[in-house]
Amino acid sequence: MSIEAGEAPQWIKATRSGNNMNCVEMRRDGDVIEVRDSKDQAGPVLRYTPAEFAAWLDGAKKGEFDHLA
């Protein structure tokens, strides 16, 4: 995905979530991955480096957080 100068990065969410507004949305803004709750788009945004986000994603894929659900 390329972003033109002056254009805000688009928020994305899982395609399986459909039109439901109970989702985690994310976007890349420069060197930062931003994550927010789709129900509260004006609310807080969590910001991670690509390395931090990759480590979290790897842990999720390996089931390291399954005990939290």
PDB file of C-alpha atoms in Angstrom:
ATOM      1  CA  MET A   1       0.000   0.000   0.000  1.00  0.00           C
ATOM      2  CA  SER A   2       1.424   3.399  -0.893  1.00  0.00           C
ATOM      3  CA  ILE A   3       0.386   6.669   0.693  1.00  0.00           C
ATOM      4  CA  GLU A   4       0.468   9.886  -1.316  1.00  0.00           C
ATOM      5  CA  ALA A   5       1.880  13.022   0.303  1.00  0.00           C
ATOM      6  CA  GLY A   6      -0.758  14.706   2.449  1.00  0.00           C
ATOM      7  CA  GLU A   7      -2.985  11.611   2.442  1.00  0.00           C
ATOM      8  CA  ALA A   8      -3.835  10.049   5.814  1.00  0.00           C
ATOM      9  CA  PRO A   9      -3.159   6.301   6.108  1.00  0.00           C
ATOM     10  CA  GLN A  10      -6.340   4.210   6.034  1.00  0.00           C
ATOM     11  CA  TRP A  11      -7.451   2.154   9.028  1.00  0.00           C
ATOM     12  CA  ILE A  12      -7.927  -1.557   8.242  1.00  0.00           C
ATOM     13  CA  LYS A  13      -9.584  -4.430  10.093  1.00  0.00           C
ATOM     14  CA  ALA A  14      -9.995  -8.149   9.586  1.00  0.00           C
ATOM     15  CA  THR A  15     -12.174  -8.983   6.595  1.00  0.00           C
ATOM     16  CA  ARG A  16     -13.993 -11.602   8.703  1.00  0.00           C
ATOM     17  CA  SER A  17     -15.384  -8.840  10.915  1.00  0.00           C
ATOM     18  CA  GLY A  18     -17.690  -7.652   8.114  1.00  0.00           C
ATOM     19  CA  ASN A  19     -19.546  -4.413   8.843  1.00  0.00           C
ATOM     20  CA  ASN A  20     -19.514  -5.063  12.573  1.00  0.00           C
ATOM     21  CA  MET A  21     -18.138  -2.175  14.663  1.00  0.00           C
ATOM     22  CA  ASN A  22     -16.670  -4.412  17.395  1.00  0.00           C
ATOM     23  CA  CYS A  23     -13.223  -4.652  15.889  1.00  0.00           C
ATOM     24  CA  VAL A  24      -9.613  -3.778  16.341  1.00  0.00           C
ATOM     25  CA  GLU A  25      -8.415  -1.523  13.542  1.00  0.00           C
ATOM     26  CA  MET A  26      -4.824  -0.842  12.583  1.00  0.00           C
ATOM     27  CA  ARG A  27      -2.764   1.194  10.190  1.00  0.00           C
ATOM     28  CA  ARG A  28       0.839   1.998   9.462  1.00  0.00           C
ATOM     29  CA  ASP A  29       1.780   5.652   9.778  1.00  0.00           C
ATOM     30  CA  GLY A  30       5.417   6.080   8.831  1.00  0.00           C
ATOM     31  CA  ASP A  31       7.517   3.978  11.198  1.00  0.00           C
ATOM     32  CA  VAL A  32       4.643   3.313  13.623  1.00  0.00           C
ATOM     33  CA  ILE A  33       1.852   0.723  13.702  1.00  0.00           C
ATOM     34  CA  GLU A  34      -1.287   2.226  15.264  1.00  0.00           C
ATOM     35  CA  VAL A  35      -4.090   0.160  16.811  1.00  0.00           C
ATOM     36  CA  ARG A  36      -7.524   1.366  17.971  1.00  0.00           C
ATOM     37  CA  ASP A  37     -11.008   0.152  18.914  1.00  0.00           C
ATOM     38  CA  SER A  38     -13.490   0.657  16.058  1.00  0.00           C
ATOM     39  CA  LYS A  39     -16.281   1.463  18.559  1.00  0.00           C
ATOM     40  CA  ASP A  40     -14.320   4.464  19.866  1.00  0.00           C
ATOM     41  CA  GLN A  41     -12.566   5.953  16.857  1.00  0.00           C
ATOM     42  CA  ALA A  42     -11.839   9.193  18.721  1.00  0.00           C
ATOM     43  CA  GLY A  43     -10.478   7.248  21.687  1.00  0.00           C
ATOM     44  CA  PRO A  44      -6.935   6.233  22.533  1.00  0.00           C
ATOM     45  CA  VAL A  45      -4.590   4.857  19.901  1.00  0.00           C
ATOM     46  CA  LEU A  46      -1.878   2.360  20.825  1.00  0.00           C
ATOM     47  CA  ARG A  47       1.391   2.883  18.938  1.00  0.00           C
ATOM     48  CA  TYR A  48       4.034   0.220  18.292  1.00  0.00           C
ATOM     49  CA  THR A  49       7.263  -0.023  16.357  1.00  0.00           C
ATOM     50  CA  PRO A  50       7.177  -2.564  13.517  1.00  0.00           C
ATOM     51  CA  ALA A  51       9.435  -4.850  15.605  1.00  0.00           C
ATOM     52  CA  GLU A  52       7.095  -4.661  18.622  1.00  0.00           C
ATOM     53  CA  PHE A  53       4.050  -5.361  16.464  1.00  0.00           C
ATOM     54  CA  ALA A  54       5.797  -8.269  14.705  1.00  0.00           C
ATOM     55  CA  ALA A  55       6.711  -9.794  18.092  1.00  0.00           C
ATOM     56  CA  TRP A  56       3.090  -9.502  19.283  1.00  0.00           C
ATOM     57  CA  LEU A  57       1.760 -10.994  16.045  1.00  0.00           C
ATOM     58  CA  ASP A  58       4.234 -13.883  16.264  1.00  0.00           C
ATOM     59  CA  GLY A  59       3.103 -14.579  19.832  1.00  0.00           C
ATOM     60  CA  ALA A  60      -0.554 -14.514  18.785  1.00  0.00           C
ATOM     61  CA  LYS A  61       0.122 -16.961  15.949  1.00  0.00           C
ATOM     62  CA  LYS A  62       1.895 -19.303  18.379  1.00  0.00           C
ATOM     63  CA  GLY A  63      -1.046 -19.211  20.812  1.00  0.00           C
ATOM     64  CA  GLU A  64       0.876 -17.446  23.585  1.00  0.00           C
ATOM     65  CA  PHE A  65      -2.207 -15.405  24.528  1.00  0.00           C
ATOM     66  CA  ASP A  66      -4.860 -18.125  24.227  1.00  0.00           C
ATOM     67  CA  HIS A  67      -5.141 -18.418  28.024  1.00  0.00           C
ATOM     68  CA  LEU A  68      -6.483 -14.839  28.134  1.00  0.00           C
ATOM     69  CA  ALA A  69      -9.612 -15.668  26.115  1.00  0.00           C
TER      70      ALA A  69
END
